[in-house]
Amino acid sequence: MSKAVYPGTFDPLTRGHLYVIRRAAKIFDSVIVGLLNNSAKNPLFSVQERMDMIREVTSDIPNVEVVSFDGLLMHFVLEQKANVILRGIRTGTEFEFELMNAHANKKIEPEVDTLFFPCDSDFSCVSSSMVRDVAAYGGEIRDFVPESIAEKLYLKLEEKKKQEKEGQ
Ligand code: COA
């Protein structure tokens, strides 16, 4: 059985990520969205909130599962009994960086391959932080993230603003 892990921080998941997940689900028997519990990035959404959002927008894809992990990606991949790591590629610069990571992961476990997935050109400029920035200044983000995630992001940013005001 072919099983791929698509890892990331997903703070929040974008339409670019969703494109990769949907395409991958047609290629692999099973796709695990591996949500990294990455405190270094100081995420806006909690792990649970991010998992719930991804589960909601992928609920129509039966072979996609969302699982969170800490620590080394390769340990998670082996724990999941997956044989492929999927990484979306938006630009040439990103490819170089991802290639280095793929080599490092290959040294850790030679039996697991990294596959690069070209992103949809419509989303090559989209990233989670770009979406958070645009939303924070009241910009329109529905072209970049699914509707339900856009609503949660606007609400979250409002909550955060309120808390910051109260803390002053
Ligand atoms: N569409 C839109 N945006 C995309 C995208 C796509 N298809 N693919 C990536 N991105 C964006 C993300 O939104 C994110 O944007 P941001 O920086 O503005 O938040 C950025 O690209 C990179 O994010 P992501 O792909 O989620 O990677 P990451 O850096 O958060 O995490 C891991 C990558 C999880 C693979 C890596 O950090 C990891 O493996 N960590 C575990 C520790 C480990 O094993 N280290 C050794 C690795 S060799």
Coordinates of C-alpha atoms and ligand atoms in Angstrom, one line a residue:
M1 CA 0.0 0.0 0.0
S2 CA 1.4 3.5 -0.9
K3 CA 1.2 5.9 2.0
A4 CA 2.4 9.5 1.9
V5 CA 3.0 12.0 4.6
Y6 CA 2.4 15.6 3.7
P7 CA 4.0 17.6 6.6
G8 CA 3.7 21.2 7.5
T9 CA 2.7 23.8 10.1
F10 CA -0.6 24.8 8.3
D11 CA -1.2 28.0 10.2
P12 CA -3.6 28.0 8.5
L13 CA -4.0 25.5 5.6
T14 CA -4.3 27.4 2.3
R15 CA -5.9 26.5 -1.1
G16 CA -2.3 25.8 -2.2
H17 CA -2.0 23.1 0.4
L18 CA -5.4 21.8 -0.4
Y19 CA -4.5 21.5 -4.0
V20 CA -1.5 19.3 -3.1
I21 CA -3.6 17.1 -0.8
R22 CA -6.4 16.6 -3.4
R23 CA -3.9 15.6 -6.1
A24 CA -1.9 13.4 -3.8
A25 CA -5.1 11.6 -2.7
K26 CA -5.6 10.5 -6.3
I27 CA -2.0 9.1 -6.5
F28 CA -1.5 7.4 -3.1
D29 CA -3.7 4.9 -1.3
S30 CA -3.5 6.9 1.8
V31 CA -2.3 10.5 2.6
I32 CA -1.5 11.6 6.1
V33 CA -1.4 15.3 6.7
G34 CA 1.3 15.6 9.3
L35 CA 0.7 18.7 11.4
L36 CA 3.9 19.7 13.1
N37 CA 3.5 21.0 16.7
N38 CA 5.9 23.8 15.9
S39 CA 6.2 26.2 18.8
A40 CA 9.2 27.9 17.2
K41 CA 6.9 29.4 14.6
N42 CA 4.6 30.8 17.4
P43 CA 1.4 29.7 15.5
L44 CA -1.7 31.8 15.6
F45 CA -4.0 28.7 15.8
S46 CA -3.6 25.9 18.3
V47 CA -2.8 22.4 17.0
Q48 CA -6.4 21.2 17.7
E49 CA -7.8 24.2 15.8
R50 CA -5.5 23.6 12.8
M51 CA -6.4 19.9 12.8
D52 CA -10.1 20.6 13.0
M53 CA -9.9 23.1 10.1
I54 CA -8.0 20.7 7.9
R55 CA -10.4 17.8 8.7
E56 CA -13.4 20.0 7.8
V57 CA -12.1 20.9 4.4
T58 CA -10.9 17.4 3.6
S59 CA -13.9 15.6 4.9
D60 CA -15.0 14.7 1.4
I61 CA -11.6 12.8 0.7
P62 CA -11.9 9.4 2.3
N63 CA -8.2 8.5 2.1
V64 CA -6.9 11.6 3.9
E65 CA -6.1 11.6 7.6
V66 CA -4.8 14.4 9.8
V67 CA -2.3 13.6 12.6
S68 CA -0.2 15.9 14.6
F69 CA 3.5 15.2 15.5
D70 CA 6.4 16.5 17.5
G71 CA 10.1 16.1 16.9
L72 CA 11.8 14.6 13.9
L73 CA 9.7 14.2 10.7
M74 CA 11.3 10.9 9.8
H75 CA 10.3 9.3 13.2
F76 CA 6.7 10.3 12.5
V77 CA 6.9 8.9 8.9
L78 CA 8.2 5.5 10.2
E79 CA 5.6 5.5 13.0
Q80 CA 2.9 6.0 10.4
K81 CA 4.4 3.2 8.2
A82 CA 4.5 5.6 5.3
N83 CA 7.0 5.3 2.5
V84 CA 6.9 8.8 1.0
I85 CA 7.2 12.4 2.2
L86 CA 5.4 14.9 0.0
R87 CA 6.6 18.5 -0.3
G88 CA 4.8 21.2 -2.4
I89 CA 7.1 23.3 -4.5
R90 CA 6.1 26.9 -5.4
T91 CA 9.4 28.4 -6.6
G92 CA 13.0 27.5 -7.7
T93 CA 14.4 28.8 -4.5
E94 CA 12.1 26.6 -2.5
F95 CA 13.2 23.6 -4.5
E96 CA 16.8 24.1 -3.5
F97 CA 15.9 24.3 0.2
E98 CA 13.6 21.3 0.0
L99 CA 16.3 19.3 -1.9
M100 CA 18.7 19.8 1.0
N101 CA 16.0 18.6 3.4
A102 CA 15.2 15.6 1.2
H103 CA 18.9 14.6 1.2
A104 CA 19.1 15.0 5.0
N105 CA 16.0 12.9 5.4
K106 CA 17.4 10.2 3.0
K107 CA 20.5 10.0 5.2
I108 CA 18.2 9.4 8.3
E109 CA 16.2 6.7 6.5
P110 CA 17.1 5.6 2.9
E111 CA 13.9 3.6 2.4
V112 CA 11.7 6.6 2.5
D113 CA 11.6 8.9 -0.6
T114 CA 10.7 12.6 -0.8
L115 CA 8.5 13.5 -3.7
F116 CA 8.1 17.1 -4.9
F117 CA 4.8 18.3 -6.0
P118 CA 4.5 21.4 -8.2
C119 CA 1.9 23.7 -6.8
D120 CA -0.9 25.1 -8.8
S121 CA 0.4 28.3 -10.5
D122 CA -2.6 30.2 -9.2
F123 CA -1.2 29.7 -5.7
S124 CA 2.5 30.1 -6.2
C125 CA 2.5 33.4 -4.3
V126 CA 0.4 32.1 -1.4
S127 CA 1.8 31.2 2.0
S128 CA 0.2 31.0 5.5
S129 CA 1.9 34.1 6.7
M130 CA 0.9 36.1 3.6
V131 CA -2.7 35.1 4.3
R132 CA -2.5 36.1 7.9
D133 CA -0.9 39.4 7.0
V134 CA -3.6 40.3 4.4
A135 CA -6.4 39.3 6.8
A136 CA -4.8 41.3 9.6
Y137 CA -5.2 44.5 7.5
G138 CA -8.7 43.6 6.5
G139 CA -7.9 42.4 3.0
E140 CA -9.8 39.7 1.1
I141 CA -8.4 36.2 1.5
R142 CA -11.1 33.9 0.2
D143 CA -9.2 33.3 -3.0
F144 CA -6.3 32.0 -0.9
V145 CA -8.0 29.9 1.8
P146 CA -11.3 27.9 1.9
E147 CA -14.3 30.0 3.0
S148 CA -14.6 28.3 6.4
I149 CA -10.9 28.9 7.2
A150 CA -11.2 32.6 6.1
E151 CA -14.1 33.1 8.6
K152 CA -12.1 31.5 11.5
L153 CA -9.0 33.5 10.6
Y154 CA -10.9 36.8 10.7
L155 CA -12.5 35.9 14.0
K156 CA -9.2 34.7 15.5
L157 CA -7.5 38.0 14.5
E158 CA -10.3 40.0 16.0
E159 CA -10.0 38.0 19.3
K160 CA -6.3 38.6 19.3
K161 CA -6.7 42.4 18.8
K162 CA -9.3 42.5 21.7
Q163 CA -6.9 40.6 24.0
E164 CA -4.0 42.9 23.1
K165 CA -6.2 46.0 23.8
E166 CA -7.3 44.5 27.2
G167 CA -3.7 43.8 28.0
Q168 CA -2.6 47.4 27.5
Ligands
COA1 N1 0.7 26.4 -0.8 C1 0.7 27.4 -0.1 N2 1.7 27.6 0.8 C2 2.6 26.7 1.0 C3 2.6 25.5 0.2 C4 1.6 25.4 -0.8 N3 1.5 24.3 -1.5 N4 3.6 24.8 0.6 C5 4.3 25.4 1.5 N5 3.6 26.6 1.8 C6 4.0 27.6 2.7 C7 3.4 27.5 4.1 O1 2.2 28.1 4.2 C8 4.5 28.1 4.9 O2 4.3 29.5 4.9 P1 4.7 30.5 6.1 O3 6.2 30.2 6.3 O4 4.4 31.8 5.6 O5 4.0 30.0 7.3 C9 5.8 27.8 4.2 O6 5.4 27.5 2.9 C10 6.6 26.7 4.7 O7 5.7 25.9 5.5 P2 5.5 24.4 5.6 O8 5.5 23.7 4.2 O9 4.3 24.2 6.4 O10 6.8 23.9 6.2 P3 7.4 24.2 7.6 O11 8.6 24.9 7.5 O12 6.4 24.8 8.5 O13 7.6 22.7 8.1 C11 8.6 20.5 7.9 C12 8.2 21.8 7.3 C13 7.5 20.1 8.9 C14 8.7 19.5 6.8 C15 9.9 20.6 8.6 O14 10.0 21.8 9.4 C16 10.3 19.4 9.5 O15 10.5 18.4 9.0 N6 10.3 19.6 10.8 C17 10.5 18.5 11.8 C18 11.9 18.5 12.2 C19 12.8 17.7 11.3 O16 12.5 16.5 11.0 N7 13.8 18.3 10.8 C20 14.7 17.7 9.9 C21 14.3 17.9 8.5 S1 15.5 17.5 7.3

